[in-house]
Short mmCIF file of C-alpha atoms and ligand atoms in Angstrom, two decimals:
data_model
loop_
_atom_site.label_atom_id
_atom_site.label_comp_id
_atom_site.label_asym_id
_atom_site.label_seq_id
_atom_site.Cartn_x
_atom_site.Cartn_y
_atom_site.Cartn_z
CA MET A 1 0.00 0.00 0.00
CA THR A 2 1.18 3.55 -0.74
CA ILE A 3 2.13 5.57 2.32
CA LYS A 4 0.61 9.04 1.95
CA ILE A 5 2.44 11.97 3.49
CA ALA A 6 1.37 15.62 3.43
CA ILE A 7 3.96 18.36 3.74
CA ILE A 8 2.68 21.81 4.69
CA GLY A 9 4.84 24.49 3.10
CA SER A 10 7.05 24.36 0.01
CA GLY A 11 10.26 26.08 1.04
CA PRO A 12 13.71 24.49 1.33
CA SER A 13 12.93 22.38 4.44
CA ALA A 14 9.75 21.06 2.75
CA PHE A 15 11.62 20.03 -0.41
CA TYR A 16 14.47 18.42 1.59
CA ALA A 17 11.86 16.44 3.55
CA ALA A 18 10.28 15.24 0.27
CA GLU A 19 13.73 14.31 -1.04
CA GLU A 20 14.48 12.24 2.10
CA LEU A 21 11.12 10.49 1.90
CA PHE A 22 11.74 9.48 -1.73
CA LYS A 23 15.30 8.44 -0.93
CA SER A 24 13.96 5.93 1.63
CA GLY A 25 12.98 3.68 -1.30
CA GLN A 26 9.57 3.00 0.25
CA ASN A 27 6.30 3.31 -1.63
CA ILE A 28 5.60 6.90 -0.55
CA ARG A 29 3.46 9.59 -2.12
CA VAL A 30 4.19 13.19 -1.09
CA ASP A 31 1.48 15.86 -1.34
CA MET A 32 2.90 19.34 -0.76
CA PHE A 33 0.47 22.10 0.29
CA GLU A 34 1.45 25.75 -0.13
CA LYS A 35 -0.64 28.79 0.76
CA LEU A 36 0.96 30.86 -2.01
CA PRO A 37 0.22 29.91 -5.61
CA THR A 38 3.97 29.41 -6.22
CA PRO A 39 6.50 27.02 -4.62
CA PHE A 40 9.97 27.41 -3.02
CA GLY A 41 9.14 29.56 0.05
CA LEU A 42 11.99 31.84 1.09
CA LEU A 43 14.12 30.80 -1.90
CA ARG A 44 11.67 32.73 -4.09
CA GLY A 45 10.28 35.21 -1.55
CA GLY A 46 13.21 35.79 0.81
CA VAL A 47 16.56 35.39 -0.95
CA ALA A 48 17.59 38.80 -2.31
CA PRO A 49 16.98 39.42 -6.03
CA ASP A 50 20.67 40.27 -6.56
CA HIS A 51 21.61 36.81 -5.24
CA GLN A 52 20.53 34.94 -8.39
CA GLN A 53 23.20 32.28 -7.98
CA MET A 54 21.55 31.20 -4.71
CA LYS A 55 18.19 30.95 -6.47
CA THR A 56 19.53 28.26 -8.80
CA ILE A 57 19.06 25.87 -5.85
CA SER A 58 15.49 25.62 -7.14
CA LYS A 59 16.84 23.37 -9.92
CA SER A 60 17.40 20.65 -7.32
CA TYR A 61 13.86 21.15 -6.00
CA GLU A 62 12.50 20.80 -9.55
CA LYS A 63 14.23 17.44 -9.72
CA ILE A 64 12.53 16.34 -6.49
CA ALA A 65 9.18 17.57 -7.86
CA SER A 66 9.65 15.49 -11.01
CA ASN A 67 9.15 12.28 -8.98
CA GLU A 68 5.85 10.77 -10.16
CA GLN A 69 4.78 10.31 -6.54
CA PHE A 70 5.04 14.08 -5.92
CA TYR A 71 1.96 16.32 -6.00
CA PHE A 72 1.89 20.09 -5.46
CA PHE A 73 -1.20 21.93 -4.25
CA GLY A 74 -0.59 25.68 -4.47
CA ASN A 75 -2.92 28.39 -3.13
CA ILE A 76 -4.25 26.16 -0.32
CA THR A 77 -3.99 27.40 3.26
CA ILE A 78 -3.95 24.59 5.79
CA GLY A 79 -5.91 25.71 8.84
CA LYS A 80 -8.30 27.72 6.64
CA ASP A 81 -9.15 25.87 3.42
CA ILE A 82 -8.43 22.46 4.96
CA THR A 83 -8.14 21.79 8.69
CA ILE A 84 -5.32 19.77 10.26
CA LYS A 85 -7.99 17.25 11.33
CA GLU A 86 -9.18 16.83 7.74
CA LEU A 87 -5.60 16.50 6.55
CA MET A 88 -4.88 13.85 9.18
CA SER A 89 -7.80 11.75 7.96
CA HIS A 90 -6.29 11.68 4.44
CA TYR A 91 -2.62 11.03 5.26
CA HIS A 92 -0.57 8.56 7.27
CA ALA A 93 1.67 11.39 8.44
CA ILE A 94 1.92 15.16 8.05
CA ILE A 95 5.10 17.26 8.16
CA VAL A 96 4.72 20.93 9.04
CA ALA A 97 7.32 23.06 7.24
CA THR A 98 5.71 26.50 7.41
CA GLY A 99 8.87 28.47 8.29
CA ALA A 100 8.82 31.68 10.32
CA GLU A 101 6.32 34.03 8.71
CA SER A 102 6.18 36.82 11.27
CA ASP A 103 8.72 39.04 13.06
CA ARG A 104 9.97 39.68 16.55
CA LYS A 105 8.76 42.93 18.08
CA MET A 106 11.07 45.62 19.48
CA ASN A 107 8.35 46.51 22.05
CA ILE A 108 9.24 50.21 22.19
CA PRO A 109 6.94 53.26 22.00
CA GLY A 110 6.13 54.37 18.45
CA GLU A 111 6.96 51.03 16.80
CA ALA A 112 3.68 51.05 14.86
CA CYS A 113 3.88 54.63 13.54
CA ILE A 114 3.85 55.56 9.84
CA GLY A 115 7.25 54.94 8.26
CA SER A 116 8.16 52.06 10.62
CA HIS A 117 8.26 48.77 8.70
CA THR A 118 9.42 45.23 9.28
CA ALA A 119 12.20 43.89 7.08
CA THR A 120 9.85 40.98 6.30
CA GLU A 121 7.34 43.34 4.64
CA PHE A 122 9.99 45.05 2.55
CA VAL A 123 11.64 41.78 1.49
CA ALA A 124 8.30 40.15 0.61
CA TRP A 125 7.31 43.30 -1.33
CA TYR A 126 10.45 43.58 -3.49
CA ASN A 127 10.39 39.82 -4.04
CA GLY A 128 6.85 39.94 -5.42
CA GLN A 129 4.82 38.13 -2.77
CA PRO A 130 1.17 38.79 -3.74
CA SER A 131 -0.15 39.72 -0.28
CA TYR A 132 2.53 42.43 0.16
CA GLN A 133 2.14 44.26 -3.14
CA ASP A 134 -0.09 46.99 -1.70
CA ARG A 135 2.62 48.11 0.79
CA LYS A 136 4.03 51.60 0.32
CA PHE A 137 7.60 52.53 1.23
CA ASP A 138 8.25 56.26 1.26
CA LEU A 139 11.86 56.71 0.13
CA SER A 140 11.43 60.38 -0.72
CA LYS A 141 13.62 61.69 2.15
CA SER A 142 17.25 61.25 3.21
CA ASN A 143 17.61 58.97 6.21
CA ALA A 144 16.81 55.27 6.51
CA VAL A 145 17.53 53.24 9.63
CA VAL A 146 17.78 49.46 9.73
CA ILE A 147 17.70 47.94 13.21
CA GLY A 148 19.52 44.62 13.57
CA GLN A 149 22.74 43.34 12.05
CA GLY A 150 21.83 39.92 10.68
CA ASN A 151 22.03 38.99 7.01
CA VAL A 152 18.42 40.11 6.45
CA ALA A 153 19.40 43.60 7.69
CA VAL A 154 22.33 43.46 5.24
CA ASP A 155 19.97 42.48 2.37
CA VAL A 156 17.63 45.38 3.17
CA THR A 157 20.55 47.84 3.46
CA ARG A 158 22.05 46.64 0.16
CA ILE A 159 18.75 46.90 -1.75
CA LEU A 160 18.25 50.44 -0.38
CA ALA A 161 21.83 51.38 -1.26
CA LYS A 162 22.21 49.92 -4.76
CA SER A 163 21.33 51.85 -7.87
CA THR A 164 18.36 50.63 -9.88
CA GLU A 165 20.81 50.27 -12.78
CA ALA A 166 22.42 47.45 -10.78
CA LEU A 167 19.08 45.91 -9.80
CA LYS A 168 17.23 46.05 -13.11
CA THR A 169 18.82 42.84 -14.38
CA THR A 170 17.69 40.87 -11.29
CA ASP A 171 14.23 39.38 -10.66
CA ILE A 172 13.18 42.27 -8.39
CA THR A 173 9.63 43.29 -9.30
CA ASN A 174 9.05 46.20 -11.67
CA ASN A 175 6.87 47.77 -9.00
CA ALA A 176 9.79 47.76 -6.52
CA LEU A 177 12.20 49.05 -9.18
CA LYS A 178 9.90 52.01 -9.90
CA THR A 179 9.82 52.97 -6.20
CA LEU A 180 13.58 52.50 -5.75
CA GLU A 181 14.28 54.53 -8.90
CA LYS A 182 12.76 57.59 -7.20
CA SER A 183 14.62 57.01 -3.93
CA ASN A 184 16.23 60.06 -2.32
CA ILE A 185 17.82 58.05 0.47
CA LYS A 186 21.31 59.37 1.23
CA ASN A 187 22.14 57.70 4.55
CA ILE A 188 21.38 54.16 5.67
CA TYR A 189 22.19 53.45 9.31
CA MET A 190 22.48 49.76 10.19
CA VAL A 191 22.43 49.62 13.97
CA GLY A 192 23.33 46.71 16.27
CA ARG A 193 22.69 46.44 19.98
CA ARG A 194 25.95 44.56 20.64
CA GLY A 195 29.48 44.96 19.27
CA PRO A 196 31.26 44.08 16.01
CA VAL A 197 32.38 40.75 17.50
CA GLN A 198 28.76 39.72 18.12
CA ALA A 199 27.31 40.94 14.80
CA ALA A 200 25.14 38.23 13.20
CA PHE A 201 26.06 39.08 9.58
CA THR A 202 28.68 37.06 7.73
CA GLU A 203 31.89 38.16 6.02
CA LEU A 204 30.80 37.72 2.39
CA GLU A 205 27.62 39.69 2.90
CA LEU A 206 29.58 42.45 4.66
CA LYS A 207 32.14 42.53 1.87
CA GLU A 208 29.34 42.88 -0.69
CA LEU A 209 27.99 45.85 1.26
CA GLY A 210 31.37 47.57 1.05
CA ALA A 211 31.66 46.93 -2.67
CA ILE A 212 28.51 48.71 -3.90
CA ASP A 213 29.31 51.18 -6.68
CA GLY A 214 28.95 54.82 -5.68
CA VAL A 215 28.30 54.02 -2.01
CA ASN A 216 30.52 54.80 0.98
CA ILE A 217 30.51 52.72 4.12
CA ILE A 218 31.51 54.14 7.50
CA VAL A 219 32.24 51.97 10.52
CA HIS A 220 31.54 54.47 13.30
CA ASN A 221 32.91 52.55 16.28
CA GLU A 222 36.50 51.79 17.13
CA LEU A 223 37.45 48.19 16.49
CA ASP A 224 39.83 47.84 19.44
CA ILE A 225 38.01 45.20 21.42
CA SER A 226 37.96 44.04 25.08
CA GLU A 227 39.78 41.00 26.47
CA THR A 228 36.45 39.12 26.64
CA ASP A 229 35.80 39.99 22.97
CA LYS A 230 39.28 38.73 22.10
CA ALA A 231 38.51 35.43 23.84
CA GLU A 232 35.17 35.32 21.98
CA THR A 233 36.92 35.97 18.66
CA GLU A 234 39.19 33.00 19.33
CA LEU A 235 36.09 30.79 19.55
CA SER A 236 34.77 31.53 16.05
CA SER A 237 36.37 31.75 12.62
CA LYS A 238 33.23 33.55 11.40
CA THR A 239 33.93 36.34 13.91
CA ARG A 240 37.60 36.54 12.95
CA LYS A 241 36.66 36.92 9.27
CA ASN A 242 34.02 39.54 10.12
CA MET A 243 36.52 41.55 12.16
CA ALA A 244 39.13 41.48 9.38
CA GLN A 245 36.49 42.64 6.91
CA LEU A 246 35.27 45.40 9.21
CA LEU A 247 38.83 46.65 9.62
CA GLU A 248 39.24 46.73 5.84
CA LEU A 249 36.01 48.70 5.48
CA LYS A 250 37.01 51.11 8.26
CA ASN A 251 40.27 51.89 6.46
CA LYS A 252 38.70 52.07 3.00
CA LYS A 253 39.23 55.34 1.13
CA ARG A 254 36.00 57.31 0.79
CA ASN A 255 34.55 58.18 -2.59
CA ILE A 256 33.89 61.92 -2.65
CA ASN A 257 31.28 61.49 -5.38
CA ALA A 258 29.31 58.82 -3.49
CA ILE A 259 25.55 59.09 -3.82
CA ARG A 260 24.80 57.19 -0.62
CA THR A 261 26.51 56.28 2.65
CA ILE A 262 26.00 53.18 4.76
CA HIS A 263 26.72 53.77 8.45
CA LEU A 264 27.51 50.84 10.73
CA LEU A 265 26.77 51.60 14.38
CA PHE A 266 27.27 49.19 17.25
CA TYR A 267 26.39 49.02 20.98
CA SER A 268 23.07 50.87 20.54
CA SER A 269 19.51 49.76 21.41
CA PRO A 270 16.44 51.62 20.18
CA VAL A 271 14.36 52.82 23.12
CA LYS A 272 11.79 55.18 21.59
CA ILE A 273 10.53 56.32 18.21
CA ILE A 274 9.92 60.04 18.11
CA GLU A 275 6.96 60.88 15.89
CA ASN A 276 5.40 63.96 14.41
CA GLN A 277 1.68 63.56 13.63
CA ASN A 278 2.10 59.79 13.87
CA LYS A 279 4.97 59.85 11.32
CA ILE A 280 8.47 58.74 12.19
CA LYS A 281 10.98 61.61 12.77
CA LYS A 282 13.82 60.29 14.94
CA ILE A 283 14.82 57.24 16.90
CA GLN A 284 16.21 57.52 20.38
CA PHE A 285 18.90 54.97 21.23
CA GLU A 286 20.57 54.06 24.49
CA LYS A 287 24.21 52.99 24.39
CA ASN A 288 25.16 49.57 25.71
CA GLU A 289 28.11 47.94 27.38
CA LEU A 290 28.72 44.24 27.09
CA LYS A 291 28.67 41.97 30.12
CA GLY A 292 29.06 38.22 30.41
CA GLU A 293 31.31 35.33 29.52
CA PRO A 294 32.90 35.04 26.03
CA GLY A 295 30.22 33.85 23.63
CA GLN A 296 27.40 34.86 26.00
CA GLN A 297 27.88 38.60 26.30
CA LYS A 298 24.69 40.61 26.69
CA ALA A 299 23.97 44.28 25.90
CA ILE A 300 23.52 46.23 29.13
CA PRO A 301 22.24 49.84 28.77
CA ASN A 302 24.61 52.45 30.25
CA GLY A 303 22.26 55.45 30.61
CA GLU A 304 23.78 57.40 27.68
CA TYR A 305 21.30 58.38 24.97
CA PHE A 306 21.52 59.71 21.43
CA GLU A 307 19.11 60.31 18.56
CA LEU A 308 19.20 59.60 14.83
CA ASP A 309 17.07 61.41 12.27
CA CYS A 310 14.94 58.80 10.60
CA ASP A 311 12.55 59.13 7.66
CA ILE A 312 11.98 55.41 7.21
CA LEU A 313 12.71 52.52 9.56
CA PHE A 314 13.17 48.80 8.84
CA ARG A 315 13.04 46.52 11.88
CA SER A 316 15.18 43.50 11.11
CA ILE A 317 15.53 41.77 14.45
CA GLY A 318 14.62 38.23 13.46
CA TYR A 319 11.70 36.27 12.09
CA LEU A 320 9.10 34.54 14.27
CA GLY A 321 7.04 31.42 13.55
CA LEU A 322 3.24 31.52 13.63
CA PRO A 323 0.98 28.88 15.22
CA LEU A 324 -1.09 26.52 13.11
CA GLU A 325 -4.64 25.89 14.29
CA ASP A 326 -5.06 22.64 16.28
CA LEU A 327 -1.31 22.12 16.76
CA PRO A 328 0.73 22.90 19.90
CA PHE A 329 2.87 26.04 19.80
CA ASP A 330 5.64 27.54 21.90
CA GLU A 331 4.71 31.26 21.82
CA LYS A 332 7.99 32.40 23.35
CA LYS A 333 10.24 30.63 20.88
CA GLY A 334 7.80 30.83 17.96
CA ILE A 335 8.22 27.13 17.18
CA ILE A 336 6.19 23.92 17.27
CA PRO A 337 7.50 21.88 20.22
CA ASN A 338 9.00 18.63 18.97
CA ASN A 339 11.16 15.70 19.77
CA ALA A 340 13.65 15.20 16.90
CA GLY A 341 10.91 16.41 14.56
CA GLN A 342 7.88 14.63 16.06
CA VAL A 343 5.41 17.19 17.40
CA MET A 344 4.84 17.02 21.17
CA ASP A 345 1.70 17.92 23.14
CA GLU A 346 1.78 20.20 26.21
CA ASN A 347 2.71 17.22 28.42
CA GLY A 348 5.74 16.39 26.28
CA ASN A 349 4.11 13.32 24.69
CA ASN A 350 4.65 12.62 20.99
CA ILE A 351 1.59 13.23 18.81
CA ASP A 352 0.94 10.32 16.44
CA GLY A 353 1.60 11.09 12.79
CA VAL A 354 2.52 14.79 13.17
CA PHE A 355 6.05 16.00 12.40
CA THR A 356 7.79 19.28 11.72
CA THR A 357 10.94 20.60 10.06
CA GLY A 358 12.79 23.83 9.22
CA TRP A 359 12.40 27.20 10.95
CA ILE A 360 9.03 26.28 12.54
CA LYS A 361 10.83 23.31 14.14
CA ARG A 362 14.08 24.94 15.30
CA GLY A 363 13.63 28.74 14.94
CA PRO A 364 14.86 31.14 12.22
CA SER A 365 18.54 30.32 12.00
CA GLY A 366 21.09 28.93 9.57
CA VAL A 367 21.43 29.00 5.81
CA ILE A 368 19.31 27.15 3.21
CA GLY A 369 21.51 24.03 3.41
CA THR A 370 20.98 23.81 7.19
CA ASN A 371 17.47 22.63 6.40
CA ARG A 372 18.73 19.51 4.68
CA GLY A 373 20.11 17.98 7.90
CA ASP A 374 17.09 19.20 9.82
CA SER A 375 14.66 17.51 7.43
CA LYS A 376 16.76 14.36 7.41
CA GLU A 377 16.28 14.08 11.16
CA SER A 378 12.51 14.73 10.98
CA VAL A 379 12.01 12.23 8.15
CA LYS A 380 14.00 9.59 10.04
CA THR A 381 11.70 10.12 13.05
CA CYS A 382 8.65 10.00 10.77
CA LEU A 383 9.72 6.77 9.05
CA THR A 384 10.49 5.13 12.41
CA PHE A 385 6.99 6.06 13.56
CA LEU A 386 5.41 4.65 10.39
CA SER A 387 7.39 1.40 10.65
CA THR A 388 5.86 0.75 14.06
CA HIS A 389 2.27 1.63 13.12
CA LYS A 390 -0.27 -0.20 11.01
CA ILE A 391 -0.86 1.56 7.69
CA LYS A 392 -4.56 1.68 6.82
CA GLU A 393 -6.07 2.78 3.51
CA LYS A 394 -6.74 6.55 3.40
CA ASP A 395 -9.21 8.48 1.24
CA ASP A 396 -7.65 10.46 -1.56
CA VAL A 397 -7.45 14.21 -1.02
CA PHE A 398 -8.79 15.06 -4.52
CA SER A 399 -12.39 14.29 -3.52
CA LEU A 400 -12.03 16.58 -0.47
CA LEU A 401 -10.71 19.40 -2.66
CA GLU A 402 -13.59 18.92 -5.06
CA LYS A 403 -16.18 18.77 -2.28
CA LYS A 404 -14.83 21.99 -0.77
CA ASN A 405 -14.54 23.61 -4.20
CA ILE A 406 -10.96 24.71 -3.55
CA ARG A 407 -9.11 26.50 -6.35
CA TYR A 408 -5.51 25.32 -6.48
CA LEU A 409 -2.46 25.04 -8.72
CA THR A 410 -0.73 21.79 -9.61
CA TYR A 411 3.01 21.53 -10.26
CA ASN A 412 2.30 21.59 -14.00
CA ASP A 413 0.40 24.83 -13.50
CA TRP A 414 3.45 26.26 -11.71
CA LYS A 415 5.65 25.18 -14.62
CA LYS A 416 3.43 27.21 -16.97
CA ILE A 417 3.69 30.25 -14.66
CA ASP A 418 7.44 29.73 -14.40
CA ALA A 419 7.78 29.68 -18.20
CA HIS A 420 5.56 32.78 -18.49
CA GLU A 421 7.65 34.69 -15.92
CA VAL A 422 10.92 33.77 -17.63
CA LYS A 423 9.52 34.82 -21.03
CA GLU A 424 8.31 38.16 -19.67
CA GLY A 425 11.70 38.69 -17.98
CA GLU A 426 13.63 37.98 -21.19
CA LYS A 427 11.86 40.86 -22.91
CA ILE A 428 13.45 43.34 -20.47
CA GLY A 429 16.76 41.64 -19.69
CA LYS A 430 15.71 40.09 -16.37
CA PRO A 431 15.91 36.40 -15.33
CA ARG A 432 12.13 36.56 -14.81
CA GLU A 433 9.37 39.05 -14.21
CA LYS A 434 7.38 37.63 -11.32
CA CYS A 435 3.60 37.38 -11.33
CA THR A 436 2.60 39.31 -8.24
CA SER A 437 -1.13 38.67 -8.00
CA VAL A 438 -3.08 35.47 -7.46
CA GLU A 439 -5.73 36.54 -9.98
CA GLU A 440 -3.08 37.29 -12.62
CA ILE A 441 -1.73 33.76 -12.08
CA PHE A 442 -5.14 32.12 -12.55
CA ASP A 443 -5.81 34.32 -15.60
CA ILE A 444 -2.54 33.17 -17.21
CA LEU A 445 -3.52 29.55 -16.58
CA LYS A 446 -6.86 30.08 -18.34
CA LYS A 447 -5.08 31.10 -21.57
P1 NAP B 501 19.56 37.02 12.81
O1 NAP B 501 20.73 36.55 12.07
O2 NAP B 501 19.11 36.25 14.00
O3 NAP B 501 19.86 38.55 13.25
C1 NAP B 501 18.98 39.26 14.08
C2 NAP B 501 19.61 40.58 14.47
O4 NAP B 501 18.65 41.31 15.24
C3 NAP B 501 20.84 40.45 15.37
O5 NAP B 501 21.74 41.48 15.04
C4 NAP B 501 20.25 40.65 16.77
O6 NAP B 501 21.19 41.11 17.73
C5 NAP B 501 19.24 41.73 16.48
N1 NAP B 501 18.21 41.86 17.49
C6 NAP B 501 17.40 40.89 18.00
N2 NAP B 501 16.55 41.42 18.90
C7 NAP B 501 16.83 42.74 18.97
C8 NAP B 501 16.30 43.82 19.71
N3 NAP B 501 15.30 43.65 20.56
N4 NAP B 501 16.83 45.06 19.53
C9 NAP B 501 17.85 45.26 18.66
N5 NAP B 501 18.41 44.27 17.93
C10 NAP B 501 17.91 43.03 18.08
O7 NAP B 501 18.25 37.12 11.89
P2 NAP B 501 18.03 37.51 10.36
O8 NAP B 501 18.93 38.57 9.90
O9 NAP B 501 16.56 37.73 10.28
O10 NAP B 501 18.40 36.18 9.56
C11 NAP B 501 17.69 34.94 9.78
C12 NAP B 501 18.53 33.78 9.23
O11 NAP B 501 18.55 33.83 7.81
C13 NAP B 501 19.97 33.83 9.68
O12 NAP B 501 20.42 32.52 9.93
C14 NAP B 501 20.68 34.42 8.49
O13 NAP B 501 22.05 34.10 8.40
C15 NAP B 501 19.88 33.80 7.34
N6 NAP B 501 20.05 34.63 6.12
C16 NAP B 501 21.12 34.37 5.34
C17 NAP B 501 21.35 35.14 4.21
C18 NAP B 501 22.56 34.86 3.38
O14 NAP B 501 23.17 33.82 3.55
N7 NAP B 501 22.93 35.76 2.47
C19 NAP B 501 20.50 36.20 3.87
C20 NAP B 501 19.41 36.46 4.71
C21 NAP B 501 19.20 35.66 5.83
P3 NAP B 501 21.76 40.13 18.88
O15 NAP B 501 22.84 39.34 18.19
O16 NAP B 501 22.25 41.06 19.91
O17 NAP B 501 20.62 39.26 19.32
#
């Protein structure tokens, strides 16, 4: 009998889970459910448009999708169109791979004022995610502030800093290009609450930031670090590389004709957004000192304050997972509690047939490849569970979809959309021009 497994989500962790299931050599059918009409999750909607090389990873996902036991159901939201209970009655196991769709909050006064955005919104907007296309980003004034110093903050800073000339050959949406073309942003402040040694960005991304044509980068803090920082640097080659790169950027000759400047500021926590008529004007920061053992140093406020003029703010302090109806959820960590991938109830007992992988399993950390090992573990747990449980015949999901009159896309439909996007992109020298509305996608499929 065919073992039927549903995967919720279609990002990297979902595809690696499907790959592992097929690699097991068992008679397994994988049905992948995605709330967006298009597959690939953050690879399509998160990875920066000027990182096209990274996006070629989708080729390996296409290979996985070509397995005849693979089915894609796009534009179906589990928890809304189909409940977890309904899904469970059609599958021998389900694997939740929904990622981290929301953001951490700064919890400071003024966070919700006009001009204060999450990095998630901006990234989803320039990457063409349909539900973010109505967002407006006012880049008509001089000063942008990005809070956080992870690689998402670097992506946002780079997209704000680059010329549209450099972006127009990427798969950034035309809508985003038009807005960025009119940008008057002169200064982009990327602010971290801890020091250069603790910065979450990586060397290559930092180097890229320093290499943008016509853009200066200023490292405002001194790079002479404490004894504890030195001990911390010894612990990590990533930190050593970052520090060497920061030093290079600090000593870099400035371009007097630069059109924009990126400012790197450390040891500063935002404490208040100062508004005028509900619109962002300035951000007040408090300076920090670091306390704690090497590798565990925390930012401790020192009572010294300063302000930055700010016309637009991007909060980039980490993603956060969202709960799925009828499944347990750890609100604090933003993950589904699990034991090596098997979902646990509030008493710590494994729930039969329910598994999880990726950012919703472990939190928003690591690179795309990190998900491969993560999914391997979850699939191993899933297959062990299935080997010890009797497999009974399950109803096919197609009749449920028909009964509920759900409009969805198959993988073949996606291939048509993919071809359409590439064709439209070719006309204007881009790798693709993304379809950014669900209706547009269904209209194209009707043709
Ligand atoms: P991240 O790497 O966890 O960085 C979050 C940043 O926010 C850190 O600088 C953190 O500082 C700061 N932060 C957290 N809470 C804060 C607060 N209350 N106030 C001020 N600052 C705060 O998260 P991310 O940038 O969203 O990236 C998520 C994952 O995707 C990472 O693994 C990243 O490497 C990966 N990614 C990779 C690429 C790439 O490879 N090119 C691109 C994008 C994303 P502390 O360190 O002090 O907590």
